[in-house]
Amino acid sequence: MKLTLKIWRQANASDKGAIKTYELDGVSQDMSFLEMLDLLNEQLLHNDEEPVAFDSDCREGICGTCSLMINGEAHGPEVTTTCQLHMRSFKDGDTITIEPWRASSFPIVRDLIVDRSAFDRIIQNGGYISANTGSAPEANSVPAPRDKAMRAFNTATCIGCGACVAACPNGSASLFLGAKITHLGELPQGQPERYSRVQTMLAQHDAEGFGGCTNIGECASACPKEIPLDVISQLNKDLRNSMILG
Amino acid sequence: MAAGTHYLPGLTPTNEAPVQKSDDAAGYYVLGEKLVDPKTPTGPIADRWTTRKFENRLVNPANRRKLDVIIVGTGLAGGAAAATLGEAGYNVKSFCYQDSPRRAHSIAAQGGINASKNYKSDGDSDYRLFYDTVKGGDYRSRESNVYRLAEVSTNIIDQCVAQGVPFAREYGGLLDNRSFGGVQVSRTFYARGQTGQQLLLGAYQAMERQVAAGTVEQFTRHEMLDVIIVDDRARGIVARNMVTGEIETHLADAVVLATGGYGNVFYLSTNAMGSNVMAAWRAHRKGAYMANPCYTQIHPTCIPVTGAHQSKLTLMSESLRNDGRIWVPKNAEDCTKDPRNIPEADRDYFLERIYPAFGNLVPRDIASRAAKYMCDEGRGVGPEVEETQPDGSVKKFRRGVYLDLGAAIERLGKDKIEEKYDNLLDMYERITGENPYEVPMRIYPAVHYVMGGLWVDYELQTSVTGLFCTGEANFSDHGANRLGASALMQGLADGYFVLPNTITDYLADGPFDKIDESHPAVVEALDGVTSRVEKLMSINGERSVESIHKELGQIMWEYCGMDRREEGLKTAIGLIRELKKEFWTNVKVLGSAESLNQDLEKANRVADFIELGELMCIDALNRRESCGGHFRGESQTDEGEAMRHDDEFAYVAAWEFGGEDGAPILHKEDLIYTAIEMKQRSYK
Ligand SMILES: Cc1cc2nc3c(=O)[nH]c(=O)nc-3n(C[C@H](O)[C@H](O)[C@H](O)COP(=O)(O)OP(=O)(O)OC[C@H]3O[C@@H](n4cnc5c(N)ncnc54)[C@H](O)[C@@H]3O)c2cc1C
Ligand code: SF4
Ligand code: FES
């Protein structure tokens, strides 16, 4: 296939940045989207032009590193990560616009790479169960009801990619936050810190400049791990309870 | 000598020290002195770890704050260690090359983690887990280390559950187990196809808790490019800030490398794109021995290659082997047919045929080689790919065998299969465009894990004082072949339980003399790294780093892959030496070193892969036996099964760096077993 690529180029955080256009030939249907960019980079290198910087690592849809806005959609047209998006989702002759995540809490580092360390800082503020090494009770001494364990698992699948933030018109990280709150809050081990957790994590979320949730739902439709929107209701419920009980 | 007899395992040697008679690698290496003291405690095997923990000196809580530990790597091994040492009150500096510690490659592990909990009452015990692991590794691991691994495995599960890791559960709310990767008991704990992710998030969250507590400082997008050694002790690292390009030095009382495996030396592998050998290799060049580098694990169930554009391979968890039947057409003419139209009678379930006792669950090395032979015979399926033969000619092969879930879907229903494997099957469909619920999946072996790594003693200390190494980056626990679900176990055992105990004994001598940035050894290390980077930026040749890496990968896969032979290995060494020259005179890296520069990052990594590749070939050439993931064509039985030579090779090959143009120096550590008797492996 032959493609026209419009790609955001920005040398560093303080550079202004602009879209540049490239023509690319010889793209096969079996390539992943990132392999298509590898091909472009090989071509740029041969023309003595600096390759496009983009993030990826596992290329298996699990590490959450890859992050591209493709034609205005986080991770592109399919419900998956960019590394698992294949060129069979595009047609010969297509023009594809590729930009970095859009959110002021994720500043641009270079080209298509953004800084998502705000997510780490949210986790630092309560996104864990305090369990010191070496003192844990026998694993089966605390049974966890299967349905709750399933829900905990389903929400623990969040890969921290940030697509939810990039898709949200408010730049809110409520889906990411709700996923962690639900994961830990559904388990018996997570109960003692349940209400302090929601308060500290949310405070950090706001301090990082993420926007508030107005129930638009773009986050859940962009999420490659299909984290359900109702984790945000759980977040709000736990927040209300924390004011009463916490 | 099974568990439960009167015999006290651990007291008397059961084998003699090996004496090597063959010398295939003569001229490529220098023989050094034997390694005699891996610091293993003696006595009954079941008591050794308890004894050592008691003997180890402790550090008073008030003094811990004064001790700095650098941990490079935030996977299961590094993340767990950072969390635990931070919690104990040491000053920890943690490094990773990704943008967040949570993205370390441990996150990709799919299948599960072993522990000898015996929840299924199917006869499991620490001794049996130990026994299976040593046997599965073809008796090339150190028994004391493996016993300790089995012993702490149960604590790992307790720890992870307490942290909120959502393992699979039964209806009663208790933990569920499955059997995995060639083992006959159900001892594997799992979280659907995402066990690695869930375990890593547990360790990451525990570590972030310490970041908030101020005991752990995290440096993301930082790549370690060298280790700093002062007065024969590791005292710090040189790292590049990958955003600004600044080359920084970080000093400490001890350094831990938890930097994962080097499977990317093959270019195509299931490892993450950034996985590298740089930290271990730089340490090797400064005196740390590299052990058994040729031991590569080839995983039987990956999605086959589709074309030259491919940047990496994707694993399909081998838990699928519990439900999937593996076959190829009996007749080569059927290979292009729709598999659904090939009747039962024309299918060759080759693993069930050759290994009736284990069937589709034979260990990975055996399953992988069997698949290769079927394809070599011309009965492979899927697209045809061209391959260059050792004599230079080109032949076409189909590199795939079927993994058929049909019978399991009929027996258990589609829903049950979907629940068990969910994202795996979606992932397969996304990559291949074929629906695995309808058409049998196609799989083929791929490079997946390395059992080789930096040599460490029982304390996990390398041959450089004060430099420790944990997880996949060290060599110690898996021998020549790794059983499924045991790497995650090792990473967490090392990180949560072993290292935090052994490193304290070392730190009890500290704090060591203060050194600062102006110390000559620090300046020298910094200058070395800076000039290497400058050199890479100035070559300005014709070839992309990527194309050189690809070429290296082809050499390694062809000659040092699933079937290695003397002639091929010698050819490979010659080719790699030429490629090294090509790299240092003709590579092209654009942009500047003072900014984020991904080609420069890759160039630094590939330069080390080239040197490692040569050592892997020399190691493979020396070891004229077949064991585990190392199959030497010259050493097989009449039936084509791997043939070990314990009398010659029951040793760990620990290689010392022999200087820029010198030959590597081989130190042997004899493997003497006292708790287990060496047997030929047979799965027939
Ligand atoms: C696809 C796949 C599936 C697997 N499935 C299973 C399974 O089901 N069960 C099982 O037991 N095992 C499995 N394994 C193996 C297992 O996942 C790994 O062996 C294990 O997770 C390695 O952990 P680690 O902590 O040693 O290293 P990693 O998790 O690889 O971590 C390496 C760390 O080192 C850092 N690093 C590396 N080099 C540098 C440098 N130069 N400077 C700074 N930082 C650096 C990285 O940033 C990273 O943080 C699987 C492996 C793969 C690839
Ligand atoms: S909630 Fe979904 S979109 Fe948001 S970070 Fe997690 S996986 Fe990504
Ligand atoms: S690169 Fe890991 S999720 Fe895409």
PDB file of C-alpha atoms in Angstrom, chain B residues 40 43 52 249 253 278 342 362 366 389 431 447 460 468 478 495 510 561 586 598 648:
ATOM      1  CA  THR B  40      26.959 -22.320  49.327  1.00  0.00           C
ATOM      2  CA  GLY B  43      24.515 -29.619  55.345  1.00  0.00           C
ATOM      3  CA  ARG B  52      22.564 -18.823  55.896  1.00  0.00           C
ATOM      4  CA  THR B 249      27.133   9.370  37.567  1.00  0.00           C
ATOM      5  CA  ASP B 253      27.495   1.445  48.671  1.00  0.00           C
ATOM      6  CA  MET B 278      24.137  -3.485  28.043  1.00  0.00           C
ATOM      7  CA  ILE B 342      -8.218 -32.519   6.777  1.00  0.00           C
ATOM      8  CA  VAL B 362       6.502 -32.261  27.057  1.00  0.00           C
ATOM      9  CA  ILE B 366      11.464 -31.019  23.264  1.00  0.00           C
ATOM     10  CA  GLN B 389      21.106 -22.867   4.208  1.00  0.00           C
ATOM     11  CA  ILE B 431      -2.237 -10.361  14.541  1.00  0.00           C
ATOM     12  CA  VAL B 447      13.439 -17.143  21.251  1.00  0.00           C
ATOM     13  CA  LEU B 460      23.586 -13.376  44.325  1.00  0.00           C
ATOM     14  CA  PHE B 468      24.758  -8.129  42.765  1.00  0.00           C
ATOM     15  CA  HIS B 478      17.185 -22.723  35.564  1.00  0.00           C
ATOM     16  CA  GLY B 495      13.578  -9.511  44.803  1.00  0.00           C
ATOM     17  CA  GLY B 510      29.498  -0.360  55.252  1.00  0.00           C
ATOM     18  CA  GLY B 561      19.565 -21.372  17.306  1.00  0.00           C
ATOM     19  CA  ASN B 586      29.731   2.081   8.768  1.00  0.00           C
ATOM     20  CA  GLN B 598      16.310   6.544  19.848  1.00  0.00           C
ATOM     21  CA  GLU B 648      32.483 -33.948  30.646  1.00  0.00           C
TER      22      GLU B 648
END
